[in-house]
Coordinates of C-alpha atoms in Angstrom, one line a residue:
Chain A
M14 CA 149.4 94.1 118.9
R15 CA 149.9 92.4 115.5
L16 CA 146.6 92.0 113.7
T17 CA 147.0 88.3 112.7
I18 CA 144.5 85.8 111.4
Q19 CA 145.2 83.9 114.7
M20 CA 143.4 86.6 116.6
L21 CA 140.1 86.0 114.7
I22 CA 140.2 82.1 115.1
S23 CA 139.7 80.8 118.6
H24 CA 140.0 77.1 118.1
G25 CA 140.6 75.3 121.5
R26 CA 140.5 78.5 123.6
V27 CA 138.6 77.6 126.8
A28 CA 138.9 80.8 128.8
R29 CA 135.6 82.7 128.8
K30 CA 135.3 86.4 128.1
M31 CA 132.9 88.3 130.3
G32 CA 132.1 92.0 130.6
L33 CA 134.4 94.7 129.1
G34 CA 137.7 92.9 129.7
P35 CA 139.7 90.8 132.1
E36 CA 139.5 93.4 134.9
S37 CA 135.7 93.8 134.4
R38 CA 135.4 90.0 134.4
I39 CA 137.1 89.8 137.8
N40 CA 135.0 92.6 139.2
M41 CA 131.8 90.9 138.0
L42 CA 132.8 87.6 139.5
R43 CA 133.7 89.3 142.7
N44 CA 130.2 90.8 143.0
I45 CA 128.6 87.4 142.2
L46 CA 130.8 85.7 144.8
T47 CA 129.9 88.2 147.5
G48 CA 126.2 87.6 146.7
L49 CA 126.8 83.9 147.0
V50 CA 128.5 84.1 150.3
R51 CA 125.8 86.4 151.7
H52 CA 122.7 84.4 150.4
E53 CA 124.2 80.9 150.0
R54 CA 122.0 80.3 147.0
I55 CA 121.9 82.5 143.9
E56 CA 120.5 82.5 140.3
T57 CA 122.6 83.7 137.5
T58 CA 123.4 82.9 133.9
R59 CA 125.1 79.5 133.2
G60 CA 128.4 80.9 132.1
R61 CA 128.7 83.1 135.2
A62 CA 127.7 80.4 137.6
D63 CA 130.3 78.1 136.0
E64 CA 133.0 80.7 136.3
V65 CA 132.2 81.7 139.9
R66 CA 132.2 78.0 141.0
F67 CA 136.0 77.8 140.7
Y68 CA 136.5 81.0 142.7
A69 CA 133.9 80.1 145.4
E70 CA 135.7 76.8 146.1
K71 CA 139.1 78.4 146.1
L72 CA 137.9 81.0 148.6
I73 CA 136.7 78.2 150.9
D74 CA 140.1 76.5 150.6
Y75 CA 141.8 79.8 151.6
A76 CA 139.3 80.3 154.5
K77 CA 140.1 76.8 155.8
K78 CA 143.7 78.1 156.5
G79 CA 142.2 80.1 159.3
D80 CA 141.6 83.7 160.5
T81 CA 145.2 84.4 161.4
D82 CA 146.7 83.5 158.0
E83 CA 147.9 86.7 156.3
K84 CA 147.2 85.5 152.7
A85 CA 143.8 84.1 153.6
M86 CA 142.7 87.4 155.1
K87 CA 144.0 89.3 152.1
M88 CA 142.1 87.0 149.7
A89 CA 138.9 87.3 151.7
N90 CA 139.3 91.1 151.9
F91 CA 139.7 91.3 148.1
W92 CA 137.0 88.9 147.1
L93 CA 134.3 90.0 149.5
T94 CA 133.2 93.5 148.8
E95 CA 130.8 93.6 151.8
K96 CA 133.1 93.3 154.8
D97 CA 130.5 92.0 157.2
L98 CA 130.8 88.7 155.3
I99 CA 134.4 88.1 156.3
P100 CA 133.6 86.8 159.8
K101 CA 130.8 84.7 158.3
L102 CA 133.2 83.1 155.8
F103 CA 135.8 82.2 158.5
K104 CA 133.4 81.2 161.3
V105 CA 130.5 79.6 159.4
L106 CA 131.5 78.4 156.0
A107 CA 135.0 77.2 156.7
P108 CA 134.0 75.0 159.7
R109 CA 131.0 73.7 157.7
F110 CA 133.3 72.2 155.1
E111 CA 136.1 71.0 157.3
T112 CA 135.5 67.3 156.7
Q113 CA 135.0 67.7 152.9
P114 CA 138.1 68.0 150.8
K115 CA 136.7 69.4 147.5
A116 CA 133.1 69.9 146.4
Y117 CA 131.6 72.8 148.4
T118 CA 129.2 74.1 145.7
R119 CA 126.3 72.7 143.7
M120 CA 125.2 74.0 140.4
A121 CA 121.9 73.0 138.7
R122 CA 120.4 74.3 135.5
I123 CA 117.1 76.1 135.5
P124 CA 114.6 76.8 132.7
N125 CA 115.5 79.9 130.6
R126 CA 114.8 83.3 131.9
E127 CA 111.4 84.8 131.2
N128 CA 112.8 88.0 129.7
L129 CA 113.1 88.7 126.0
D130 CA 116.7 87.4 126.0
K131 CA 115.7 83.9 127.2
A132 CA 119.1 83.5 128.9
A133 CA 120.2 80.1 130.0
M134 CA 120.1 80.3 133.8
A135 CA 121.6 78.2 136.6
V136 CA 121.2 78.1 140.4
L137 CA 124.5 78.0 142.4
E138 CA 124.5 77.2 146.1
Y139 CA 126.9 76.3 148.9
K140 CA 126.1 72.8 150.2
G141 CA 124.6 72.7 153.7
N142 CA 122.5 75.9 153.3
P143 CA 119.4 76.3 155.4
F144 CA 117.0 76.6 152.4
P145 CA 114.7 73.9 150.9
P146 CA 116.7 71.4 148.8
L147 CA 116.7 71.7 145.1
Q148 CA 116.5 68.0 144.3
T149 CA 114.6 65.6 146.6
A150 CA 115.8 62.0 146.6
K151 CA 114.2 60.0 143.9
R152 CA 111.6 57.7 145.3
D153 CA 110.1 55.0 143.1
N154 CA 106.5 55.5 142.4
D155 CA 104.4 53.1 144.4
L156 CA 101.6 53.1 141.8
T157 CA 103.5 51.5 138.9
L158 CA 102.5 48.0 137.9
I159 CA 105.6 46.2 139.0
N160 CA 105.6 47.9 142.4
Q161 CA 102.0 47.0 142.9
L162 CA 102.7 43.4 142.0
L163 CA 105.7 43.3 144.4
K164 CA 103.6 44.9 147.1
G165 CA 100.9 42.2 146.6
Y166 CA 103.6 39.5 146.7
R167 CA 105.0 40.9 149.9
E168 CA 101.6 41.0 151.5
Q169 CA 100.9 37.4 150.4
R170 CA 104.1 36.2 151.9
A171 CA 103.3 38.0 155.2
Q172 CA 99.9 36.4 155.3
Q173 CA 101.4 32.9 154.7
A174 CA 103.9 33.5 157.4
A175 CA 101.2 34.6 159.8
A176 CA 99.0 31.5 158.9
K177 CA 102.0 29.2 159.5
R178 CA 102.6 30.7 162.9
Q179 CA 98.9 30.2 163.7
D180 CA 99.2 26.5 162.7
V181 CA 102.2 25.9 164.9
L182 CA 100.4 27.4 167.8
Chain B
M24 CA 166.3 122.5 27.2
N25 CA 163.6 123.2 30.1
S26 CA 165.1 126.2 31.8
S27 CA 161.9 128.3 31.3
G28 CA 159.8 125.4 32.8
F29 CA 162.2 125.1 35.7
V30 CA 162.0 128.8 36.4
C31 CA 158.1 128.6 36.3
F32 CA 158.2 125.7 38.8
L33 CA 160.4 127.6 41.1
R34 CA 158.1 130.7 41.0
R35 CA 155.0 128.6 41.7
S36 CA 156.6 126.8 44.7
L37 CA 157.8 130.1 46.1
L38 CA 154.3 131.5 45.8
Q39 CA 152.8 128.4 47.5
L40 CA 155.3 128.7 50.3
E41 CA 154.4 132.3 50.8
C42 CA 150.7 131.5 50.9
R43 CA 151.3 128.8 53.5
I44 CA 153.3 131.1 55.7
I45 CA 150.7 133.8 55.6
Q46 CA 148.0 131.2 56.4
A47 CA 150.0 129.9 59.4
T48 CA 150.7 133.4 60.8
G49 CA 147.1 134.4 60.2
L50 CA 147.9 137.6 58.4
D51 CA 145.5 136.7 55.6
R52 CA 142.4 137.0 57.8
Q53 CA 140.9 140.5 57.8
F54 CA 138.5 141.4 60.6
A55 CA 135.5 143.1 59.1
P56 CA 131.7 143.0 59.8
A57 CA 130.5 139.6 58.8
L58 CA 127.3 137.6 59.0
A59 CA 126.7 135.6 62.3
V60 CA 124.3 132.7 62.2
H61 CA 122.3 131.8 65.5
G62 CA 121.4 128.1 65.8
P63 CA 122.9 124.7 65.9
S64 CA 126.2 124.5 64.4
I65 CA 126.1 122.4 61.2
L66 CA 129.8 121.5 61.2
P67 CA 130.7 119.1 64.0
H68 CA 133.2 120.4 66.6
P69 CA 136.2 118.1 66.7
H70 CA 137.2 118.9 70.3
D71 CA 133.8 118.0 71.8
E72 CA 133.9 114.4 70.6
Q73 CA 137.1 113.6 72.6
E74 CA 135.6 114.9 75.9
V75 CA 133.5 112.4 78.1
T76 CA 130.7 114.5 79.6
S77 CA 129.4 111.8 82.1
E78 CA 131.3 109.2 84.1
P79 CA 130.9 105.5 82.9
S80 CA 127.6 104.6 84.5
F81 CA 127.1 101.3 86.4
L82 CA 124.7 100.0 83.8
D83 CA 127.3 100.2 81.1
N84 CA 129.1 97.2 82.6
V85 CA 126.0 95.1 83.3
F86 CA 127.2 92.4 81.0
W87 CA 129.5 91.0 83.8
M88 CA 126.7 90.4 86.5
A89 CA 125.3 87.0 87.4
A90 CA 121.7 86.2 86.5
P91 CA 119.6 83.1 86.6
K92 CA 119.6 81.3 83.3
K93 CA 116.5 79.2 83.9
R94 CA 113.4 79.2 86.1
R95 CA 114.0 77.0 89.2
T96 CA 111.4 74.2 89.0
I97 CA 109.1 73.5 91.9
E98 CA 110.8 70.1 92.6
I99 CA 114.2 71.8 93.0
N100 CA 112.6 74.5 95.2
R101 CA 110.9 71.9 97.4
T102 CA 114.1 69.9 98.0
R103 CA 115.9 73.1 99.0
R104 CA 113.2 74.4 101.3
R105 CA 112.5 71.0 103.0
D106 CA 116.2 70.2 103.7
P107 CA 116.6 68.9 107.3
S108 CA 119.1 71.6 108.2
F109 CA 116.4 74.2 108.1
M110 CA 113.6 72.2 109.7
L111 CA 112.9 72.4 113.5
K112 CA 114.8 69.8 115.4
V113 CA 112.8 67.2 117.3
K114 CA 113.8 67.1 121.0
T115 CA 113.8 63.7 122.6
N116 CA 115.0 64.9 126.0
I117 CA 111.6 66.0 127.3
E118 CA 110.0 64.0 130.1
P119 CA 107.4 64.5 132.8
C120 CA 108.6 65.5 136.3
V121 CA 108.3 62.7 138.8
E122 CA 107.0 65.0 141.6
C123 CA 104.5 67.2 139.9
G124 CA 103.9 65.8 136.3
H125 CA 104.9 69.0 134.5
L126 CA 107.1 68.6 131.5
K127 CA 110.8 69.2 132.0
Q128 CA 114.1 68.6 130.0
K129 CA 116.2 65.8 131.4
H130 CA 119.2 67.9 132.4
I131 CA 117.2 70.9 133.7
L132 CA 115.3 71.2 137.0
C133 CA 111.5 71.2 136.8
G134 CA 110.2 74.8 136.4
F135 CA 107.2 74.2 138.6
C136 CA 109.0 72.6 141.4
Y137 CA 111.8 75.1 141.3
E138 CA 109.3 78.0 141.4
K139 CA 107.8 76.5 144.6
I140 CA 111.3 76.3 146.2
R141 CA 112.2 79.8 145.0
K142 CA 109.1 81.4 146.5
E143 CA 109.7 79.7 149.9
T144 CA 113.3 80.8 149.8
A145 CA 112.3 84.3 149.1
L146 CA 109.9 84.3 152.1
I147 CA 112.7 82.8 154.3
R148 CA 115.0 85.6 153.1
G149 CA 112.3 88.2 154.0
Q150 CA 112.3 86.9 157.5
I151 CA 116.1 87.0 157.8
K152 CA 116.1 90.6 156.5
A153 CA 113.5 91.5 159.2
M154 CA 115.6 89.8 161.8
E155 CA 118.8 91.5 160.7
G156 CA 117.2 95.0 160.7
R157 CA 119.7 97.0 158.8
P158 CA 121.7 96.0 155.7
L159 CA 125.3 94.5 156.0
N160 CA 124.4 93.0 159.4
T161 CA 125.1 89.3 158.8
P162 CA 125.9 87.4 162.0
A163 CA 128.7 84.8 162.1
Q164 CA 126.2 82.0 162.8
E165 CA 124.6 79.2 161.0
T166 CA 120.9 79.6 160.2
L167 CA 118.1 77.1 160.8
V168 CA 114.5 77.3 159.5
L169 CA 111.7 76.1 161.7
Y170 CA 108.1 75.8 160.9
D171 CA 104.9 75.8 163.2
S172 CA 105.3 73.8 166.4
E173 CA 108.9 72.8 165.8
S174 CA 111.6 73.3 168.3
P175 CA 115.4 73.2 167.9
W176 CA 117.5 70.2 168.8
E177 CA 120.5 70.1 171.2
S178 CA 123.0 70.4 168.4
D179 CA 121.1 73.5 167.0
K180 CA 121.6 75.8 170.0
D181 CA 124.4 77.8 168.3
K182 CA 122.3 78.6 165.3
R183 CA 120.0 81.5 164.7
I184 CA 116.4 80.4 164.3
V185 CA 114.2 81.7 161.5
E186 CA 110.5 81.1 162.2
R187 CA 108.0 80.6 159.4
N188 CA 104.3 80.7 160.2
R189 CA 103.1 77.7 158.4
K190 CA 103.1 74.0 158.3
R191 CA 106.3 72.4 157.0
P192 CA 105.9 71.7 153.3
S193 CA 106.3 68.0 152.3
W194 CA 109.2 68.7 149.9
F195 CA 111.3 70.4 152.7
S196 CA 112.3 67.6 154.9
I197 CA 114.3 68.4 158.1
Y198 CA 117.1 66.0 157.2

């Protein structure tokens, strides 16, 4: 190919390069996706998790077409290297997300890896997995001043209401 | 009348011409034993001066290189070294985790809480592996994790149950 200056400048190019080339990138993503379908929650680097998300959701869209669809089976056969996961994909994951139109995966960032490389990591999971949830719903802390004052006010109102009922009786 | 002078002049010029020819041809030189002197030659050799024995060294052209003209003062040095672009950036996105109180970045999960979840997940996966027996043996069934003294509901009868021998942790609610 022509060795132009344009090859060195990459302004505005959003496609990520992973591994040794485009084929290597697809193989790597295929392995990660197989691991995700098997374990339903995996930890990888941020870039890889972000890339796999697209393919994971597209795979579920294909699986929703059903077992008998030719294209869907070909896709599942290509993307899942461990063939005992194909029944799991069609019989477990596709029915799980039947009511949802789009967002089947959740990605959250994790503190950097402990190794020397300090890689930025992320955890990627399919929603509805059996494992403990990553983020518990935020509950307001009862011990803050405002909440304590509100609690006292509520108790006072309850006492007043109880006293009024006593008077009426 | 100068006829005799003219004849003399002709004779002299002819003799000079003859001498020059003999010198040019080298017939005047007679090879005979002569005195040889050992030592530095006094007369300079004209052909050696034109030759360049060594290549022009790097230091010959030193006059074109950049060099500082003046000493950099300590004030100038300080302003360069303390420039904000080289200083460590202050992070304002660190806050304590609501659950455990350890510090975390706002857009990243708490390390301590995630570690707890990761360990529990690993133990659950160990149980699943023991249940499956051999590798590549995933059943086409949903999974449900139950802790001590918990029993599955009506809607859970199709799922495979993974038992964990401990009390249910507070951060792993059933719903």
